[in-house]
Coordinates of C-alpha atoms in Angstrom, one line a residue:
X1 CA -15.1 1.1 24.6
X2 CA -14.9 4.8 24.2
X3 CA -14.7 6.2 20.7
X4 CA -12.6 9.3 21.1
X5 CA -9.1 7.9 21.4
X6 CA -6.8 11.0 21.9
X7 CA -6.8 14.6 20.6
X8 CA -5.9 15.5 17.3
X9 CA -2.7 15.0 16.2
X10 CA -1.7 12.7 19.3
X11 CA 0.7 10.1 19.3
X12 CA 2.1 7.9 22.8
X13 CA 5.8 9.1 23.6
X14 CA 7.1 5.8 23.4
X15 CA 4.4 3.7 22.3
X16 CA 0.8 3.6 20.8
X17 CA -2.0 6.1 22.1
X18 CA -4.0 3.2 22.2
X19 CA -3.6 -0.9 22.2
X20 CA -7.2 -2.7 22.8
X21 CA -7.7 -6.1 22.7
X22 CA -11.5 -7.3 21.5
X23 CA -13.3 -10.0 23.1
X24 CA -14.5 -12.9 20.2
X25 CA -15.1 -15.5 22.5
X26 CA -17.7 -17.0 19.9
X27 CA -15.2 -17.6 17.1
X28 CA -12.5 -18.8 18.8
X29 CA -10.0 -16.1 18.4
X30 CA -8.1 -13.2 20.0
X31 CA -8.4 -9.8 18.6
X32 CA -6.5 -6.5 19.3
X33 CA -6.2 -3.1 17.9
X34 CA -3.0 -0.4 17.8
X35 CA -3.6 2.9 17.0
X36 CA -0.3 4.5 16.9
X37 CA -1.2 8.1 16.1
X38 CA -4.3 10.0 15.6
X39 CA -4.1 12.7 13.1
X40 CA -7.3 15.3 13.4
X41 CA -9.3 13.0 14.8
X42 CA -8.2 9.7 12.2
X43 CA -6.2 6.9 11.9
X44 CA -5.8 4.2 10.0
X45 CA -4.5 0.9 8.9
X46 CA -5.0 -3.1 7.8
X47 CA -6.6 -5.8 9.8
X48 CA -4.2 -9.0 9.6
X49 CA -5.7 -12.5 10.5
X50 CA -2.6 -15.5 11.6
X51 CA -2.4 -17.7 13.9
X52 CA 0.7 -16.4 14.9
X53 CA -0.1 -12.6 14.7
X54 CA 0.9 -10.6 18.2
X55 CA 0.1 -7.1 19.8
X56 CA 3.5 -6.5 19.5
X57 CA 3.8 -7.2 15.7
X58 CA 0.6 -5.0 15.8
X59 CA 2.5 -2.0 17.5
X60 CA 5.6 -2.5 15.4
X61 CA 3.4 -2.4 12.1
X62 CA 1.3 0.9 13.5
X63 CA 4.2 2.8 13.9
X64 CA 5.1 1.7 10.0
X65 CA 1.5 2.5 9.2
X66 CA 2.6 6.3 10.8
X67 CA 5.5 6.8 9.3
X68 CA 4.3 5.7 6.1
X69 CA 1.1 8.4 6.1
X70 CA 3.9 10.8 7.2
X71 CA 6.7 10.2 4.1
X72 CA 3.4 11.0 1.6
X73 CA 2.6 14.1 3.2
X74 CA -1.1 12.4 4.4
X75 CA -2.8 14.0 7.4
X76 CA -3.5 10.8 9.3
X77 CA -2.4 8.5 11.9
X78 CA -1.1 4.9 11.9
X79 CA -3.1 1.9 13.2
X80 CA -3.1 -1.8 12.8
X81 CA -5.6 -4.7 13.9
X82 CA -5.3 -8.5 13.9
X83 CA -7.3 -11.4 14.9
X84 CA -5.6 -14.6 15.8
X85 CA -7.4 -17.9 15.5
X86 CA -6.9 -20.2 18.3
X87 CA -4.5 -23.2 17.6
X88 CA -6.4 -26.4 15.7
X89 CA -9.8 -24.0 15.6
X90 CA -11.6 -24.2 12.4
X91 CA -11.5 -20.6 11.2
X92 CA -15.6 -19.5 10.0
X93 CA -14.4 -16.6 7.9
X94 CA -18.0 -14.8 8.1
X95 CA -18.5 -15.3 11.7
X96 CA -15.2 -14.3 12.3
X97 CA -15.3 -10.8 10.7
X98 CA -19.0 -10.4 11.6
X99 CA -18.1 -10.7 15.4
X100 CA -14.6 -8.5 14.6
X101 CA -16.6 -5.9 12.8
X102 CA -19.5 -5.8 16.1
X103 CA -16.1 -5.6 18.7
X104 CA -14.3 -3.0 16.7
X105 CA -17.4 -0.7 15.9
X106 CA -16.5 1.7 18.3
X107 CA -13.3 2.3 16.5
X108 CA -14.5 2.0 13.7
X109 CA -16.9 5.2 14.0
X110 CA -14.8 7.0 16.5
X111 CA -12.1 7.6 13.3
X112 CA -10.2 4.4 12.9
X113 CA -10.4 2.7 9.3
X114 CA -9.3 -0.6 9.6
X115 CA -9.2 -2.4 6.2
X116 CA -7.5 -5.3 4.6
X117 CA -4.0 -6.7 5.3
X118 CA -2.2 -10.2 5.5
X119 CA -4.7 -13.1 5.5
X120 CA -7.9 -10.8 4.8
X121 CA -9.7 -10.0 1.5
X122 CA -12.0 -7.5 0.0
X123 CA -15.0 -9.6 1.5
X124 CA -13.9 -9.8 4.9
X125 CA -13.7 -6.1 5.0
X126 CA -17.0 -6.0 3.6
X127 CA -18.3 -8.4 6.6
X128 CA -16.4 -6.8 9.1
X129 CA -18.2 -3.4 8.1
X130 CA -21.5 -4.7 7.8
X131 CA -21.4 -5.7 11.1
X132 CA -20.2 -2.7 12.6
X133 CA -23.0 -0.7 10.5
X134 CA -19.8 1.3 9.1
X135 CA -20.1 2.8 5.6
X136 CA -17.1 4.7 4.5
X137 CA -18.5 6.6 1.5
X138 CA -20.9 8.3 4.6
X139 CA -18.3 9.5 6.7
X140 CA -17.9 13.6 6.8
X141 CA -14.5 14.5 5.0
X142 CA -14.4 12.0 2.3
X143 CA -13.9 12.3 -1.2
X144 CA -17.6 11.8 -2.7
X145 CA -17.2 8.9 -5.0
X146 CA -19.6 7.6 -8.2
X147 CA -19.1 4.5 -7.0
X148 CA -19.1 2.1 -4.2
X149 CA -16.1 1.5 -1.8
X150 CA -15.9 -2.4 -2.8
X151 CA -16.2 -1.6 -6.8
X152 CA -13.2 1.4 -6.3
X153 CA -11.0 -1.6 -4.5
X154 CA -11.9 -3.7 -7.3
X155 CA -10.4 -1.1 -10.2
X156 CA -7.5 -0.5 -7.5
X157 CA -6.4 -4.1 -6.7
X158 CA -2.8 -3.7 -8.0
X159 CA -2.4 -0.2 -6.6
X160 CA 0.5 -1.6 -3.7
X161 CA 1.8 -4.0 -6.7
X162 CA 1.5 -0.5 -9.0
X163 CA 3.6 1.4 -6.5
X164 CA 6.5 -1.3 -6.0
X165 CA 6.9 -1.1 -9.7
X166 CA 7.3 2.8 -10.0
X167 CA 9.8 2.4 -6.9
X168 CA 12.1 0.2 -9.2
X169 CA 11.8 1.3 -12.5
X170 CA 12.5 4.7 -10.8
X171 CA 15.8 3.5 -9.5
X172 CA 16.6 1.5 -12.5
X173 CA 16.7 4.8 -14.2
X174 CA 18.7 6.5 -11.3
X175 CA 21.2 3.3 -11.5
X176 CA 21.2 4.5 -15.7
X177 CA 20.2 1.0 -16.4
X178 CA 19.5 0.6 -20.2
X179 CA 19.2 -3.2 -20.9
X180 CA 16.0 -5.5 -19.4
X181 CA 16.8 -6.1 -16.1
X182 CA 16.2 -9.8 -14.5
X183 CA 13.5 -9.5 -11.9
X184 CA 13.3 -11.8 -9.2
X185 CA 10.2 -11.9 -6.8
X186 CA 9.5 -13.5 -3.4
X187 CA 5.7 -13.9 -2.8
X188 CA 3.2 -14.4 -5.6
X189 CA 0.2 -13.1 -3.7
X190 CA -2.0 -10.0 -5.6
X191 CA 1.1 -7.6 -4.9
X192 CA 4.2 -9.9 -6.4
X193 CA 2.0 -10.5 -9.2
X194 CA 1.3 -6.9 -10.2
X195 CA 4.7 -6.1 -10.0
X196 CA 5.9 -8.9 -12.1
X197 CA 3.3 -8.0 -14.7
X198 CA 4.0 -3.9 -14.3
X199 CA 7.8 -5.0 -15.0
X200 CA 7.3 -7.5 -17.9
X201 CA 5.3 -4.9 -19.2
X202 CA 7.6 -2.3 -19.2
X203 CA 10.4 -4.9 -20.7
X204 CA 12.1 -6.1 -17.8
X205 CA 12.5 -10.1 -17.4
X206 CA 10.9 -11.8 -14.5
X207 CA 13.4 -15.1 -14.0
X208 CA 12.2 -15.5 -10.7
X209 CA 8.8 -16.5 -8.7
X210 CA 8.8 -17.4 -4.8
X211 CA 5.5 -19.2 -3.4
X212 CA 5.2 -21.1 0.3
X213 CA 6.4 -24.1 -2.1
X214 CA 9.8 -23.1 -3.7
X215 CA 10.9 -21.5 -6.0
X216 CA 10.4 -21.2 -9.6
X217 CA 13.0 -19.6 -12.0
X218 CA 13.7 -19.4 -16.0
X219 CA 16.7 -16.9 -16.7
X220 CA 15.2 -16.6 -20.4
X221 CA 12.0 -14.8 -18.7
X222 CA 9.1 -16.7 -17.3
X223 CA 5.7 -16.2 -18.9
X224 CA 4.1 -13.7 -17.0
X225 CA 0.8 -13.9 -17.3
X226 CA 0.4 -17.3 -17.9
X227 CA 2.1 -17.8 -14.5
X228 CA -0.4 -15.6 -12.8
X229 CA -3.5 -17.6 -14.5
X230 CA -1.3 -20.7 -12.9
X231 CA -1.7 -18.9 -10.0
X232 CA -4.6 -19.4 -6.8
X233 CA -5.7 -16.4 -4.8
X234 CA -3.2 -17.0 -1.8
X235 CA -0.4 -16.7 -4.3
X236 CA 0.3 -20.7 -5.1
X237 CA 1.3 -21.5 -8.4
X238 CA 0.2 -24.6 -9.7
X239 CA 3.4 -26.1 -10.8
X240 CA 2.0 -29.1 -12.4
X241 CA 0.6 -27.0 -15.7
X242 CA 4.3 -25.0 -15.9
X243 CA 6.1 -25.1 -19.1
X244 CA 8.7 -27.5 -19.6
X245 CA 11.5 -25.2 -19.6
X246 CA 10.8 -23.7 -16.1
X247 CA 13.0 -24.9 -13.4
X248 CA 11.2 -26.0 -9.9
X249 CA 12.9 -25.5 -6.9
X250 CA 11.4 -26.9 -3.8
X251 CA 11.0 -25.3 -0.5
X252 CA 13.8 -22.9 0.5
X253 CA 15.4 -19.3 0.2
X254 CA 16.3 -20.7 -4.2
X255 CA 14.8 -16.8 -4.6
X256 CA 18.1 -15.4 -3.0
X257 CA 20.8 -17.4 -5.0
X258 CA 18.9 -16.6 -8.2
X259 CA 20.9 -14.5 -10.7
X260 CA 19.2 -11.5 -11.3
X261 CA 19.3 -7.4 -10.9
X262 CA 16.5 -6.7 -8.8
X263 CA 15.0 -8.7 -5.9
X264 CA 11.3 -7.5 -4.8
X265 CA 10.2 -8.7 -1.5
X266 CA 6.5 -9.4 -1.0
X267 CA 5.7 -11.5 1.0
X268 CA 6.9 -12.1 4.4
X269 CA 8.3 -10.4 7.3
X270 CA 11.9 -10.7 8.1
X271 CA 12.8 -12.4 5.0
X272 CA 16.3 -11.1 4.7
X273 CA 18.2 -11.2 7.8
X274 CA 21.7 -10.9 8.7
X275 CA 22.5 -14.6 7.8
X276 CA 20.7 -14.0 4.9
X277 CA 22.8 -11.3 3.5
X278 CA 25.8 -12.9 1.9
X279 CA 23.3 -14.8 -0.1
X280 CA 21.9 -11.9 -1.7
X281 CA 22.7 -11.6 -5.3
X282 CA 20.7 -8.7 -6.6
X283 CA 22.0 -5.4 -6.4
X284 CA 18.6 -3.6 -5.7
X285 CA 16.5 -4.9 -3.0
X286 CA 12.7 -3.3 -2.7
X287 CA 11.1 -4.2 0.3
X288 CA 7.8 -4.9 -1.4
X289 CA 6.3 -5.7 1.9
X290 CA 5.9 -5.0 5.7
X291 CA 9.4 -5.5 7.4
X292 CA 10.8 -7.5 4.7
X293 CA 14.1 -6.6 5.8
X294 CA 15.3 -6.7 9.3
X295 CA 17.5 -3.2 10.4
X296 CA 20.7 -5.0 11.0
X297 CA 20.1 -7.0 7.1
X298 CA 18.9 -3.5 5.7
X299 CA 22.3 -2.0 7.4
X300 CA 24.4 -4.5 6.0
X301 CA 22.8 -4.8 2.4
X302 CA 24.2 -1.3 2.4
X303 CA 27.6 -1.3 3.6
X304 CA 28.1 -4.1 1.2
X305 CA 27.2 -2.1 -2.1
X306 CA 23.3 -3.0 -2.4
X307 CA 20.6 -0.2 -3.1
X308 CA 17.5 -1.3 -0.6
X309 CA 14.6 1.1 -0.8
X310 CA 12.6 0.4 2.4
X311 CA 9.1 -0.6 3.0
X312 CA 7.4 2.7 4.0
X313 CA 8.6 4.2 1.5
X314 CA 7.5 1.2 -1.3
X315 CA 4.9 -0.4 0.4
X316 CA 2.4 2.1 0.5
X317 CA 0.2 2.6 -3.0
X318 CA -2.9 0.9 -1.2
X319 CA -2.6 2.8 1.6
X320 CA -2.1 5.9 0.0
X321 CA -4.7 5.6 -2.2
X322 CA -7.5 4.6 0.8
X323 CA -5.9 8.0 3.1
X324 CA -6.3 10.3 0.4
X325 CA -10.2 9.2 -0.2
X326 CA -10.6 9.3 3.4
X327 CA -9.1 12.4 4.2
X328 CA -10.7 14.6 1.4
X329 CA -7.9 14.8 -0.6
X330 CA -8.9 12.9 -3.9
X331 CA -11.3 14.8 -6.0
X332 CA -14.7 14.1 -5.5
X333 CA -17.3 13.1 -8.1
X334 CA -14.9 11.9 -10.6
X335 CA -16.0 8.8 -12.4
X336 CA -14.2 6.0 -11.6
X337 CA -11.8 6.2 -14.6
X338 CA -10.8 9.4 -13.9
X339 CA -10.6 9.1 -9.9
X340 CA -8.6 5.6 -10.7
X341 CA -6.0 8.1 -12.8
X342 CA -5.7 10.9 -10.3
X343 CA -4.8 8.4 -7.4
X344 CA -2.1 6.5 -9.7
X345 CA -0.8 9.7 -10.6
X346 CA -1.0 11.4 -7.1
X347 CA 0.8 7.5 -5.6
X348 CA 3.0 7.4 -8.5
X349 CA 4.7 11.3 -7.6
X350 CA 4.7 10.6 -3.8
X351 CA 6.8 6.8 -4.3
X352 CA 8.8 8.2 -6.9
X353 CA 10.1 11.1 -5.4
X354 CA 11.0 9.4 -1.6
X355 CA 13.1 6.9 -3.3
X356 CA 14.3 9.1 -4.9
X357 CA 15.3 11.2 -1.5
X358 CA 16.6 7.5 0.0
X359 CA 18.9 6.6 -2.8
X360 CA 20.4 10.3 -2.7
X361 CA 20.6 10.3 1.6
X362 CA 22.2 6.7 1.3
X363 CA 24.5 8.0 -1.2
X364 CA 26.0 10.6 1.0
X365 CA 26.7 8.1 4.1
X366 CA 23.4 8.4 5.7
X367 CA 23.0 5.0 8.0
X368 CA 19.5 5.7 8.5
X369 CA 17.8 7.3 5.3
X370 CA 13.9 6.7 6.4
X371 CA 14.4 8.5 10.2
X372 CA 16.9 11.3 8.3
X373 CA 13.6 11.6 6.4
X374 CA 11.0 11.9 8.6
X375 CA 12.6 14.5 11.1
X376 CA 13.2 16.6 8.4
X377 CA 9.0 16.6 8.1
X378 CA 8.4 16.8 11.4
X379 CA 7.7 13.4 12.5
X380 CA 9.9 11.6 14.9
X381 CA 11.0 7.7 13.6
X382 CA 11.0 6.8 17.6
X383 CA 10.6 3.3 17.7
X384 CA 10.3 2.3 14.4
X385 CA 9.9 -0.2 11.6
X386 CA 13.4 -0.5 11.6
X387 CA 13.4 -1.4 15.5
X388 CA 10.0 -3.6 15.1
X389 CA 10.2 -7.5 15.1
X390 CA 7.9 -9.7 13.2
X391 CA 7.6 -13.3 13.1
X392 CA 9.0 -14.5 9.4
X393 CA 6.2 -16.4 7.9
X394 CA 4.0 -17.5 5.2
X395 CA 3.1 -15.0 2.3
X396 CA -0.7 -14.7 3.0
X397 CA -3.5 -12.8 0.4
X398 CA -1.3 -10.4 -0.4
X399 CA -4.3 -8.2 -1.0
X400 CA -2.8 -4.5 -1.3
X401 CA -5.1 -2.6 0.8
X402 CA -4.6 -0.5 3.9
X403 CA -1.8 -1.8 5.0

């Protein structure tokens, strides 16, 4: 595989500047990689792992991963990767990354960061790496850190969750909302979680929690942070230690009848569609995730009165933060307090200030905030996130990395 993918600042016409698929015979799995622009001489994205995972959903997520970059003013490209086990194989999470991390290597040095997404964790990343004898804190350009790359993830794991939470509270305050607000919140995984407990924090009542099991709801405010320590890593809550007063709903869409002010998405693809729509009760919808929303649901959440702030302009705290370390951007040799504080800050401003722009071009009439947006920067929406199709599906990690 060659390493040097295009020239700076290239990006396909119509579609990806590259689409690869890697050969993992020994795990039992199918592997590809998009790269949907290259942005002197980088690119990057998440590595997803489903069974049900696709180049196309790949190519569709690059172009979110570019147009993303693009809304935060980040001088990189878009790229996505995924590895799909075979149906009935038992997935061997180590010798799965090991042999992705050894097939993508090439990519890997020749300027394509691929970190976590849906279905991978911290430690795959570190696997995948490993193997591909990648070290990130090595590379020319980077912010110089104090610490290691898997110790900085570890103070940023609610940075996407972080980011979600600034996008609401922002347009809370746009909306001249005084009172708590109910908060309802599909998916439970690292991301839902840290924006339930940025919320609570802030005063706002959670009366909502969707997992791949139901629905769990309390209009008086569910407990947090007891829910969370109820919670498993994949975003499951254990409903069996849930207080009395919590009501259980069992598998469904419960989270889109629910009475409350603001529904966060974060979890799966395509989870409000058009059928969906009339169902909706919250006024402000935050896509929370990738392609929570499909373009005709977005469209009509609009024309019937609803605020939705999209996902690349929400979605993108972990990715921010990892494009401004890799790009130079962040200040190097700040201790890890400090560094955490500049990237919150430097996330916070970039979030704040798009939805901001979204509300204020959806205000006037515009159909199509997000492209409106990104032509007046200089970077064409082409066939975007709002034209992509995902499969809906299962919340996964939820872990907010590069994605």
């Amino acid at each position: 595989m060659n390493p040097t993918l295009a020239p700076h600042g290239a990006r396909g016409a119509t579609g990806p500047v590259l689409s690869t698929a890697l050969d993992l015979p020994e795990c039992r799995a199918r592997g590809w990689v998009v790269v949907d622009s290259m942005v002197d001489g980088l690119a990057m994205g998440g590595t997803r792992m489903t069974r049900t995972v696709t180049e196309q959903e790949l190519t569709g997520l690059a172009r979110a991963m570019t147009h993303k970059l693009a809304l935060v003013g980040l001088p990189i490209g878009g790229a996505k990767a995924g590895i799909a086990p075979a149906p009935g194989a038992t997935v061997e999470r180590e010798a799965v990354m090991r042999e992705f991390g050894r097939a993508a290597a090439p990519l890997l040095h020749g300027g394509v960061y691929l970190g976590c997404d849906q279905g991978t964790t911290y430690a795959d990343r570190r696997l995948a790496f490993e193997a591909a004898g990648y070290d990130v804190t090595r590379l020319p350009g980077t912010t110089r850190l104090t610490v290691g790359w898997a110790e900085l993830w570890d103070h940023m794991a609610d940075i996407t969750g972080f980011g979600v939470a600034v996008a609401v509270l922002g347009a809370l305050r746009a909306s001249g909302a005084r009172t708590p607000q109910r908060i309802a919140i599909q998916g439970f995984g690292t991301v839902g979680r840290a924006v339930a407990g940025h919320l609570a924090a802030h005063g706002h009542r959670v009366v909502a929690v969707a997992d791949v099991r139901g629905t769990v709801e309390d209009q008086r405010g569910l407990p947090v942070a007891e829910l969370a320590s109820l919670t498993s890593s994949d975003g499951t809550i254990d409903r069996s230690r849930l207080p009395d007063r919590v009501t259980v709903h069992g598998p469904g869409q419960a989270w889109l009848h629910v009475d409350a002010d603001v529904l966060v998405l974060a979890a799966s693809a395509a989870a409000v569609d058009e059928e969906a729509v009339p169902a909706v009760r919250a006024r402000l919808v935050v896509e929370g995730g990738n392609l929570s929303c499909t373009a005709p649901a977005r469209r009509l959440l609009r024309e019937a009165g609803h605020t939705v702030l999209p996902d690349v302009v929400v979605n993108v705290g972990g990715a921010a933060a990892t494009g401004c370390v890799l790009t130079g951007l962040a200040p190097s040799d700040l201790p890890l307090p400090q560094l955490s504080e500049w990237l919150r800050e430097w996330v916070a401003d970039r979030i704040a200030r798009n939805c901001e722009l979204v509300q204020e071009l959806s205000a006037t009439g515009s159909a199509d905030p997000v492209a409106q947006l990104l032509g007046s920067r200089g970077a064409p929406a082409g066939a975007g996130p709002a034209d992509a199709t995902a499969p809906a599906g299962a919340a996964g990690t939820g872990v907010p990395a590069e994605r």
